[in-house]
Short mmCIF file of N, CA, C and O in Angstrom, two decimals:
data_model
loop_
_atom_site.label_atom_id
_atom_site.label_comp_id
_atom_site.label_asym_id
_atom_site.label_seq_id
_atom_site.Cartn_x
_atom_site.Cartn_y
_atom_site.Cartn_z
N SER S 170 -10.19 -13.08 -57.30
CA SER S 170 -9.44 -12.36 -58.37
C SER S 170 -10.12 -11.01 -58.67
O SER S 170 -11.29 -10.76 -58.34
N TYR S 171 -9.39 -10.20 -59.34
CA TYR S 171 -9.90 -8.87 -59.61
C TYR S 171 -11.05 -8.88 -60.49
O TYR S 171 -12.09 -8.18 -60.16
N PRO S 172 -11.17 -9.68 -61.52
CA PRO S 172 -12.38 -9.76 -62.35
C PRO S 172 -13.65 -10.10 -61.53
O PRO S 172 -14.65 -9.59 -61.67
N GLU S 173 -13.46 -11.09 -60.59
CA GLU S 173 -14.66 -11.47 -59.71
C GLU S 173 -15.00 -10.33 -58.81
O GLU S 173 -16.20 -10.01 -58.60
N GLU S 174 -14.01 -9.71 -58.22
CA GLU S 174 -14.25 -8.53 -57.34
C GLU S 174 -14.98 -7.40 -58.10
O GLU S 174 -15.98 -6.83 -57.65
N PHE S 175 -14.53 -7.20 -59.38
CA PHE S 175 -15.21 -6.25 -60.24
C PHE S 175 -16.65 -6.52 -60.41
O PHE S 175 -17.50 -5.61 -60.27
N PHE S 176 -16.91 -7.80 -60.72
CA PHE S 176 -18.31 -8.17 -61.02
C PHE S 176 -19.16 -8.27 -59.74
O PHE S 176 -20.40 -8.12 -59.84
N LYS S 177 -18.54 -8.42 -58.60
CA LYS S 177 -19.28 -8.37 -57.27
C LYS S 177 -19.89 -6.96 -57.21
O LYS S 177 -21.00 -6.74 -56.95
N GLY S 178 -19.01 -5.92 -57.56
CA GLY S 178 -19.45 -4.57 -57.55
C GLY S 178 -20.55 -4.23 -58.50
O GLY S 178 -21.49 -3.59 -58.23
N VAL S 179 -20.41 -4.82 -59.70
CA VAL S 179 -21.44 -4.71 -60.74
C VAL S 179 -22.80 -5.25 -60.31
O VAL S 179 -23.86 -4.55 -60.40
N LEU S 180 -22.76 -6.50 -59.77
CA LEU S 180 -23.99 -7.11 -59.33
C LEU S 180 -24.61 -6.34 -58.14
O LEU S 180 -25.82 -6.14 -58.13
N GLU S 181 -23.78 -5.91 -57.26
CA GLU S 181 -24.26 -5.18 -56.11
C GLU S 181 -24.87 -3.80 -56.55
O GLU S 181 -25.92 -3.37 -56.10
N ASN S 182 -24.29 -3.14 -57.53
CA ASN S 182 -24.81 -1.89 -58.02
C ASN S 182 -26.17 -2.07 -58.73
O ASN S 182 -27.00 -1.18 -58.65
N LEU S 183 -26.32 -3.21 -59.38
CA LEU S 183 -27.62 -3.51 -60.02
C LEU S 183 -28.63 -4.18 -59.07
O LEU S 183 -29.65 -4.52 -59.49
N GLN S 184 -28.15 -4.33 -57.82
CA GLN S 184 -29.01 -4.91 -56.72
C GLN S 184 -29.49 -6.31 -57.11
O GLN S 184 -30.59 -6.70 -56.94
N ILE S 185 -28.51 -7.09 -57.65
CA ILE S 185 -28.69 -8.49 -57.94
C ILE S 185 -28.22 -9.33 -56.89
O ILE S 185 -27.02 -9.31 -56.58
N SER S 186 -29.02 -10.11 -56.21
CA SER S 186 -28.59 -11.05 -55.17
C SER S 186 -27.81 -12.20 -55.86
O SER S 186 -28.22 -12.69 -56.89
N TYR S 187 -26.76 -12.65 -55.21
CA TYR S 187 -25.90 -13.74 -55.79
C TYR S 187 -25.29 -14.44 -54.62
O TYR S 187 -25.16 -13.90 -53.48
N GLU S 188 -24.81 -15.67 -54.88
CA GLU S 188 -23.85 -16.34 -53.98
C GLU S 188 -22.62 -16.51 -54.75
O GLU S 188 -22.62 -17.05 -55.94
N PHE S 189 -21.52 -16.16 -54.12
CA PHE S 189 -20.20 -16.24 -54.74
C PHE S 189 -19.58 -17.59 -54.54
O PHE S 189 -19.65 -18.08 -53.43
N ASN S 190 -18.97 -18.10 -55.59
CA ASN S 190 -18.26 -19.39 -55.45
C ASN S 190 -19.08 -20.54 -54.93
O ASN S 190 -18.77 -21.25 -54.07
N PHE S 191 -20.29 -20.53 -55.42
CA PHE S 191 -21.33 -21.48 -55.02
C PHE S 191 -21.03 -22.89 -55.38
O PHE S 191 -20.94 -23.15 -56.57
N PRO S 192 -20.94 -23.86 -54.47
CA PRO S 192 -20.62 -25.18 -54.75
C PRO S 192 -21.90 -26.01 -55.25
O PRO S 192 -22.90 -25.91 -54.70
N VAL S 193 -21.66 -26.83 -56.34
CA VAL S 193 -22.65 -27.72 -56.84
C VAL S 193 -21.97 -29.00 -56.97
O VAL S 193 -21.05 -29.26 -57.71
N SER S 194 -22.40 -30.01 -56.14
CA SER S 194 -21.73 -31.27 -56.14
C SER S 194 -21.95 -31.99 -57.41
O SER S 194 -23.06 -31.88 -58.00
N LYS S 195 -20.94 -32.60 -57.95
CA LYS S 195 -21.03 -33.34 -59.19
C LYS S 195 -22.07 -34.43 -59.11
O LYS S 195 -22.80 -34.75 -60.02
N SER S 196 -22.12 -35.13 -57.86
CA SER S 196 -23.09 -36.17 -57.70
C SER S 196 -24.51 -35.66 -57.89
O SER S 196 -25.39 -36.39 -58.41
N SER S 197 -24.77 -34.45 -57.56
CA SER S 197 -26.18 -33.86 -57.71
C SER S 197 -26.50 -33.71 -59.21
O SER S 197 -27.64 -33.50 -59.55
N LEU S 198 -25.40 -33.74 -60.08
CA LEU S 198 -25.60 -33.57 -61.44
C LEU S 198 -25.54 -35.01 -62.17
O LEU S 198 -25.55 -35.00 -63.45
N GLY S 199 -25.53 -36.01 -61.42
CA GLY S 199 -25.55 -37.38 -61.94
C GLY S 199 -24.16 -37.94 -62.25
O GLY S 199 -24.05 -38.86 -62.99
N VAL S 200 -23.18 -37.29 -61.74
CA VAL S 200 -21.78 -37.74 -61.99
C VAL S 200 -21.31 -38.50 -60.78
O VAL S 200 -21.43 -37.95 -59.64
N ASN S 201 -20.66 -39.67 -60.93
CA ASN S 201 -20.13 -40.44 -59.80
C ASN S 201 -18.82 -39.77 -59.38
O ASN S 201 -17.73 -40.23 -59.76
N SER S 202 -18.95 -38.79 -58.52
CA SER S 202 -17.77 -38.04 -58.08
C SER S 202 -18.07 -37.40 -56.78
O SER S 202 -19.27 -37.00 -56.45
N SER S 203 -17.12 -37.27 -55.95
CA SER S 203 -17.34 -36.57 -54.66
C SER S 203 -16.88 -35.12 -54.70
O SER S 203 -17.01 -34.38 -53.77
N SER S 204 -16.40 -34.69 -55.87
CA SER S 204 -15.96 -33.26 -56.01
C SER S 204 -17.16 -32.38 -56.42
O SER S 204 -18.28 -32.88 -56.58
N ALA S 205 -16.86 -31.10 -56.57
CA ALA S 205 -17.91 -30.13 -56.91
C ALA S 205 -17.40 -29.15 -57.94
O ALA S 205 -16.25 -29.04 -58.06
N TYR S 206 -18.38 -28.52 -58.59
CA TYR S 206 -18.13 -27.40 -59.41
C TYR S 206 -18.38 -26.16 -58.55
O TYR S 206 -19.31 -26.19 -57.78
N PHE S 207 -17.58 -25.15 -58.72
CA PHE S 207 -17.79 -23.84 -58.03
C PHE S 207 -18.25 -22.76 -59.01
O PHE S 207 -17.53 -22.47 -59.86
N LEU S 208 -19.53 -22.39 -58.91
CA LEU S 208 -20.00 -21.36 -59.80
C LEU S 208 -19.50 -19.94 -59.33
O LEU S 208 -19.60 -19.56 -58.09
N ASP S 209 -18.95 -19.23 -60.30
CA ASP S 209 -18.42 -17.83 -59.88
C ASP S 209 -19.57 -17.10 -59.10
O ASP S 209 -19.33 -16.62 -58.02
N PHE S 210 -20.66 -16.99 -59.77
CA PHE S 210 -21.85 -16.24 -59.26
C PHE S 210 -23.11 -17.08 -59.47
O PHE S 210 -23.46 -17.29 -60.65
N TYR S 211 -23.72 -17.58 -58.44
CA TYR S 211 -25.06 -18.25 -58.52
C TYR S 211 -26.13 -17.22 -58.32
O TYR S 211 -26.16 -16.52 -57.26
N ILE S 212 -27.00 -17.04 -59.33
CA ILE S 212 -28.02 -16.02 -59.19
C ILE S 212 -29.36 -16.80 -59.41
O ILE S 212 -29.52 -17.58 -60.43
N GLN S 213 -30.32 -16.62 -58.50
CA GLN S 213 -31.61 -17.22 -58.64
C GLN S 213 -32.59 -16.21 -58.91
O GLN S 213 -32.74 -15.27 -58.07
N ILE S 214 -33.34 -16.26 -60.00
CA ILE S 214 -34.36 -15.27 -60.33
C ILE S 214 -35.60 -16.14 -60.61
O ILE S 214 -35.65 -16.93 -61.59
N ASP S 215 -36.59 -15.96 -59.71
CA ASP S 215 -37.83 -16.90 -59.78
C ASP S 215 -37.37 -18.31 -59.81
O ASP S 215 -36.63 -18.78 -58.99
N GLN S 216 -37.69 -19.05 -60.83
CA GLN S 216 -37.36 -20.46 -60.91
C GLN S 216 -36.02 -20.61 -61.68
O GLN S 216 -35.54 -21.78 -61.86
N ARG S 217 -35.44 -19.58 -62.15
CA ARG S 217 -34.22 -19.67 -62.95
C ARG S 217 -33.00 -19.85 -62.03
O ARG S 217 -32.80 -19.08 -61.07
N LYS S 218 -32.18 -20.84 -62.33
CA LYS S 218 -30.89 -21.10 -61.63
C LYS S 218 -29.77 -20.68 -62.60
O LYS S 218 -29.51 -21.33 -63.61
N ILE S 219 -29.10 -19.56 -62.32
CA ILE S 219 -28.12 -19.03 -63.25
C ILE S 219 -26.75 -19.11 -62.73
O ILE S 219 -26.35 -18.70 -61.57
N ASP S 220 -25.82 -19.58 -63.58
CA ASP S 220 -24.37 -19.60 -63.33
C ASP S 220 -23.72 -18.53 -64.12
O ASP S 220 -23.59 -18.63 -65.35
N LEU S 221 -23.29 -17.40 -63.50
CA LEU S 221 -22.55 -16.40 -64.16
C LEU S 221 -21.13 -16.64 -64.01
O LEU S 221 -20.61 -16.62 -62.88
N GLU S 222 -20.39 -16.82 -65.16
CA GLU S 222 -18.99 -17.09 -65.08
C GLU S 222 -18.20 -15.98 -65.70
O GLU S 222 -18.51 -15.43 -66.82
N ILE S 223 -17.18 -15.55 -65.06
CA ILE S 223 -16.23 -14.56 -65.61
C ILE S 223 -14.96 -15.26 -66.00
O ILE S 223 -14.28 -15.76 -65.17
N ASP S 224 -14.73 -15.37 -67.32
CA ASP S 224 -13.62 -16.21 -67.87
C ASP S 224 -12.38 -15.34 -68.18
O ASP S 224 -12.36 -14.41 -68.93
N GLY S 225 -11.33 -15.67 -67.42
CA GLY S 225 -10.01 -15.11 -67.73
C GLY S 225 -9.36 -15.88 -68.93
O GLY S 225 -9.90 -16.78 -69.50
N LYS S 226 -8.12 -15.54 -69.11
CA LYS S 226 -7.37 -16.08 -70.29
C LYS S 226 -7.23 -17.52 -70.27
O LYS S 226 -7.17 -18.22 -71.28
N GLN S 227 -7.19 -18.17 -69.07
CA GLN S 227 -7.01 -19.62 -68.94
C GLN S 227 -8.12 -20.36 -69.61
O GLN S 227 -7.96 -21.50 -70.03
N HIS S 228 -9.32 -19.74 -69.81
CA HIS S 228 -10.44 -20.40 -70.44
C HIS S 228 -10.36 -20.54 -71.95
O HIS S 228 -11.10 -21.07 -72.65
N GLU S 229 -9.24 -19.89 -72.51
CA GLU S 229 -8.98 -20.00 -73.90
C GLU S 229 -8.20 -21.13 -74.40
O GLU S 229 -8.15 -21.48 -75.57
N TYR S 230 -7.59 -21.86 -73.47
CA TYR S 230 -6.78 -23.10 -73.78
C TYR S 230 -7.75 -24.20 -74.06
O TYR S 230 -8.81 -24.37 -73.47
N SER S 231 -7.35 -25.07 -75.07
CA SER S 231 -8.28 -25.99 -75.62
C SER S 231 -8.69 -27.09 -74.53
O SER S 231 -9.86 -27.48 -74.50
N ASP S 232 -7.79 -27.47 -73.66
CA ASP S 232 -8.22 -28.44 -72.63
C ASP S 232 -9.25 -27.85 -71.61
O ASP S 232 -10.19 -28.43 -71.26
N ARG S 233 -9.05 -26.55 -71.35
CA ARG S 233 -9.96 -25.84 -70.49
C ARG S 233 -11.32 -25.61 -71.12
O ARG S 233 -12.35 -25.70 -70.56
N LYS S 234 -11.30 -25.27 -72.45
CA LYS S 234 -12.54 -25.10 -73.19
C LYS S 234 -13.33 -26.34 -73.23
O LYS S 234 -14.55 -26.35 -73.00
N GLU S 235 -12.62 -27.50 -73.32
CA GLU S 235 -13.27 -28.79 -73.30
C GLU S 235 -13.94 -29.07 -71.96
O GLU S 235 -15.11 -29.52 -71.88
N SER S 236 -13.18 -28.81 -70.86
CA SER S 236 -13.74 -29.06 -69.57
C SER S 236 -14.86 -28.14 -69.27
O SER S 236 -15.89 -28.46 -68.60
N ASP S 237 -14.74 -26.87 -69.72
CA ASP S 237 -15.85 -25.96 -69.50
C ASP S 237 -17.11 -26.35 -70.30
O ASP S 237 -18.23 -26.33 -69.69
N GLN S 238 -16.97 -26.92 -71.48
CA GLN S 238 -18.09 -27.37 -72.25
C GLN S 238 -18.82 -28.51 -71.54
O GLN S 238 -20.07 -28.60 -71.41
N GLU S 239 -17.92 -29.43 -71.05
CA GLU S 239 -18.48 -30.57 -70.29
C GLU S 239 -19.27 -30.11 -69.04
O GLU S 239 -20.41 -30.55 -68.76
N ARG S 240 -18.69 -29.23 -68.38
CA ARG S 240 -19.25 -28.67 -67.09
C ARG S 240 -20.59 -27.97 -67.39
O ARG S 240 -21.59 -28.20 -66.75
N ASP S 241 -20.56 -27.15 -68.45
CA ASP S 241 -21.69 -26.34 -68.81
C ASP S 241 -22.87 -27.24 -69.19
O ASP S 241 -24.01 -27.01 -68.85
N SER S 242 -22.59 -28.30 -69.98
CA SER S 242 -23.60 -29.15 -70.49
C SER S 242 -24.28 -29.94 -69.31
O SER S 242 -25.44 -30.11 -69.31
N LEU S 243 -23.44 -30.38 -68.35
CA LEU S 243 -24.05 -31.05 -67.20
C LEU S 243 -24.90 -30.05 -66.39
O LEU S 243 -26.01 -30.48 -65.91
N LEU S 244 -24.43 -28.93 -66.21
CA LEU S 244 -25.25 -27.89 -65.48
C LEU S 244 -26.55 -27.58 -66.19
O LEU S 244 -27.64 -27.60 -65.62
N VAL S 245 -26.52 -27.41 -67.58
CA VAL S 245 -27.72 -27.08 -68.29
C VAL S 245 -28.67 -28.21 -68.28
O VAL S 245 -29.84 -28.13 -68.09
N LYS S 246 -28.11 -29.47 -68.39
CA LYS S 246 -28.94 -30.74 -68.38
C LYS S 246 -29.71 -30.81 -67.02
O LYS S 246 -30.69 -31.42 -66.93
N ASN S 247 -29.15 -30.12 -65.96
CA ASN S 247 -29.75 -30.24 -64.65
C ASN S 247 -30.48 -28.88 -64.22
O ASN S 247 -30.62 -28.64 -63.05
N GLY S 248 -30.83 -28.13 -65.24
CA GLY S 248 -31.73 -26.95 -65.01
C GLY S 248 -31.04 -25.66 -64.76
O GLY S 248 -31.72 -24.65 -64.44
N TYR S 249 -29.79 -25.57 -64.93
CA TYR S 249 -29.02 -24.29 -64.78
C TYR S 249 -28.91 -23.66 -66.11
O TYR S 249 -28.86 -24.28 -67.13
N GLU S 250 -28.80 -22.32 -66.05
CA GLU S 250 -28.42 -21.57 -67.27
C GLU S 250 -27.11 -20.99 -66.97
O GLU S 250 -26.77 -20.49 -65.92
N VAL S 251 -26.15 -21.19 -67.99
CA VAL S 251 -24.78 -20.77 -67.85
C VAL S 251 -24.57 -19.57 -68.76
O VAL S 251 -24.90 -19.58 -69.89
N TYR S 252 -24.05 -18.43 -68.10
CA TYR S 252 -23.77 -17.25 -68.89
C TYR S 252 -22.32 -16.94 -68.58
O TYR S 252 -21.84 -16.70 -67.49
N ARG S 253 -21.54 -16.86 -69.67
CA ARG S 253 -20.08 -16.57 -69.64
C ARG S 253 -19.78 -15.23 -70.16
O ARG S 253 -20.24 -14.83 -71.25
N ILE S 254 -18.91 -14.51 -69.44
CA ILE S 254 -18.38 -13.24 -69.87
C ILE S 254 -16.85 -13.39 -69.97
O ILE S 254 -16.19 -13.74 -69.03
N LYS S 255 -16.32 -13.09 -71.17
CA LYS S 255 -14.92 -13.15 -71.38
C LYS S 255 -14.32 -11.78 -70.74
O LYS S 255 -14.68 -10.73 -71.15
N TRP S 256 -13.46 -11.98 -69.83
CA TRP S 256 -12.88 -10.84 -69.07
C TRP S 256 -11.88 -10.09 -69.87
O TRP S 256 -11.03 -10.63 -70.53
N ARG S 257 -12.03 -8.73 -69.88
CA ARG S 257 -10.93 -7.83 -70.40
C ARG S 257 -10.81 -6.76 -69.33
O ARG S 257 -11.90 -6.12 -68.98
N ASN S 258 -9.67 -6.53 -68.84
CA ASN S 258 -9.45 -5.45 -67.77
C ASN S 258 -9.78 -4.13 -68.40
O ASN S 258 -9.24 -3.67 -69.38
N PRO S 259 -10.71 -3.38 -67.70
CA PRO S 259 -11.17 -2.07 -68.30
C PRO S 259 -10.15 -1.00 -68.00
O PRO S 259 -10.47 0.09 -67.46
N VAL S 260 -8.90 -1.14 -68.55
CA VAL S 260 -7.86 -0.15 -68.37
C VAL S 260 -7.80 0.75 -69.62
O VAL S 260 -7.30 1.87 -69.51
N THR S 261 -8.26 0.23 -70.64
CA THR S 261 -8.21 1.07 -71.91
C THR S 261 -9.65 1.41 -72.25
O THR S 261 -10.62 0.87 -71.81
N GLU S 262 -9.87 2.45 -73.10
CA GLU S 262 -11.14 2.87 -73.51
C GLU S 262 -11.88 1.71 -74.24
O GLU S 262 -13.13 1.41 -73.94
N GLU S 263 -11.11 1.08 -75.07
CA GLU S 263 -11.68 -0.05 -75.85
C GLU S 263 -12.29 -1.19 -74.86
O GLU S 263 -13.39 -1.65 -75.04
N ASN S 264 -11.48 -1.49 -73.79
CA ASN S 264 -11.91 -2.53 -72.95
C ASN S 264 -13.07 -2.05 -72.03
O ASN S 264 -13.97 -2.77 -71.64
N LYS S 265 -13.06 -0.70 -71.73
CA LYS S 265 -14.26 -0.14 -70.84
C LYS S 265 -15.44 -0.32 -71.69
O LYS S 265 -16.48 -0.71 -71.23
N ILE S 266 -15.45 0.06 -73.01
CA ILE S 266 -16.60 -0.17 -73.82
C ILE S 266 -17.04 -1.60 -73.94
O ILE S 266 -18.23 -1.90 -73.87
N TYR S 267 -16.13 -2.45 -74.12
CA TYR S 267 -16.44 -3.91 -74.22
C TYR S 267 -17.14 -4.38 -72.87
O TYR S 267 -18.14 -5.01 -72.94
N ILE S 268 -16.60 -4.06 -71.72
CA ILE S 268 -17.08 -4.45 -70.47
C ILE S 268 -18.50 -3.86 -70.31
O ILE S 268 -19.42 -4.61 -69.87
N LYS S 269 -18.68 -2.65 -70.55
CA LYS S 269 -20.02 -1.99 -70.47
C LYS S 269 -21.00 -2.77 -71.37
O LYS S 269 -22.12 -3.01 -70.95
N SER S 270 -20.53 -3.12 -72.52
CA SER S 270 -21.45 -3.83 -73.55
C SER S 270 -21.75 -5.20 -73.00
O SER S 270 -22.95 -5.63 -73.06
N GLU S 271 -20.80 -5.85 -72.36
CA GLU S 271 -21.12 -7.24 -71.77
C GLU S 271 -22.00 -7.13 -70.56
O GLU S 271 -22.83 -8.00 -70.42
N ILE S 272 -21.89 -6.06 -69.81
CA ILE S 272 -22.84 -5.83 -68.66
C ILE S 272 -24.23 -5.65 -69.23
O ILE S 272 -25.23 -6.23 -68.69
N GLU S 273 -24.34 -4.88 -70.31
CA GLU S 273 -25.75 -4.61 -70.88
C GLU S 273 -26.31 -5.94 -71.46
O GLU S 273 -27.47 -6.27 -71.19
N LYS S 274 -25.45 -6.80 -72.06
CA LYS S 274 -25.94 -8.06 -72.57
C LYS S 274 -26.36 -8.93 -71.44
O LYS S 274 -27.38 -9.67 -71.47
N MET S 275 -25.54 -8.99 -70.33
CA MET S 275 -25.89 -9.70 -69.17
C MET S 275 -27.27 -9.29 -68.62
O MET S 275 -28.09 -10.15 -68.27
N LYS S 276 -27.47 -8.00 -68.50
CA LYS S 276 -28.74 -7.48 -68.01
C LYS S 276 -29.90 -7.94 -68.83
O LYS S 276 -30.97 -8.39 -68.32
N THR S 277 -29.75 -7.99 -70.18
CA THR S 277 -30.77 -8.51 -71.08
C THR S 277 -31.01 -9.91 -70.87
O THR S 277 -32.11 -10.45 -70.72
N PHE S 278 -29.94 -10.70 -70.68
CA PHE S 278 -29.99 -12.10 -70.41
C PHE S 278 -30.81 -12.35 -69.09
O PHE S 278 -31.61 -13.33 -69.09
N LEU S 279 -30.47 -11.61 -68.12
CA LEU S 279 -31.15 -11.72 -66.80
C LEU S 279 -32.62 -11.21 -66.81
O LEU S 279 -33.37 -11.41 -65.94
N ASP S 280 -32.96 -10.55 -67.92
CA ASP S 280 -34.17 -9.93 -68.14
C ASP S 280 -34.48 -8.89 -67.09
O ASP S 280 -35.55 -8.79 -66.47
N LEU S 281 -33.49 -8.07 -66.82
CA LEU S 281 -33.67 -6.97 -65.86
C LEU S 281 -34.15 -5.73 -66.47
O LEU S 281 -33.73 -5.34 -67.56
N LYS S 282 -34.92 -5.06 -65.78
CA LYS S 282 -35.49 -3.84 -66.19
C LYS S 282 -34.76 -2.72 -65.46
O LYS S 282 -35.41 -1.96 -64.76
N VAL S 283 -33.48 -2.71 -65.45
CA VAL S 283 -32.65 -1.75 -64.68
C VAL S 283 -32.37 -0.64 -65.54
O VAL S 283 -31.90 -0.71 -66.61
#
């Protein structure tokens, strides 16, 4: 999707290594299931396992919010850090400012000295 392509560029510009659409089997998280969660961007910094999620409008629906919370709590319980950015297409000045601000917050979260 465009938001994911956009953030691939952001991470590459910041020279942050990542794996895109990284599968984490639910069974590895203690769930009796043969399916997997796919992390938008898996980033490992030292011992930190980070799931960077870029959330489109579909994440605003209540059933999706619920499944996201369940997913996030399973990941966190298993040593992952989940960081979500609500996507806004940077076509207006307001959205450009918002995205730049979210990138700065992400850099702080990742503890980057960029």
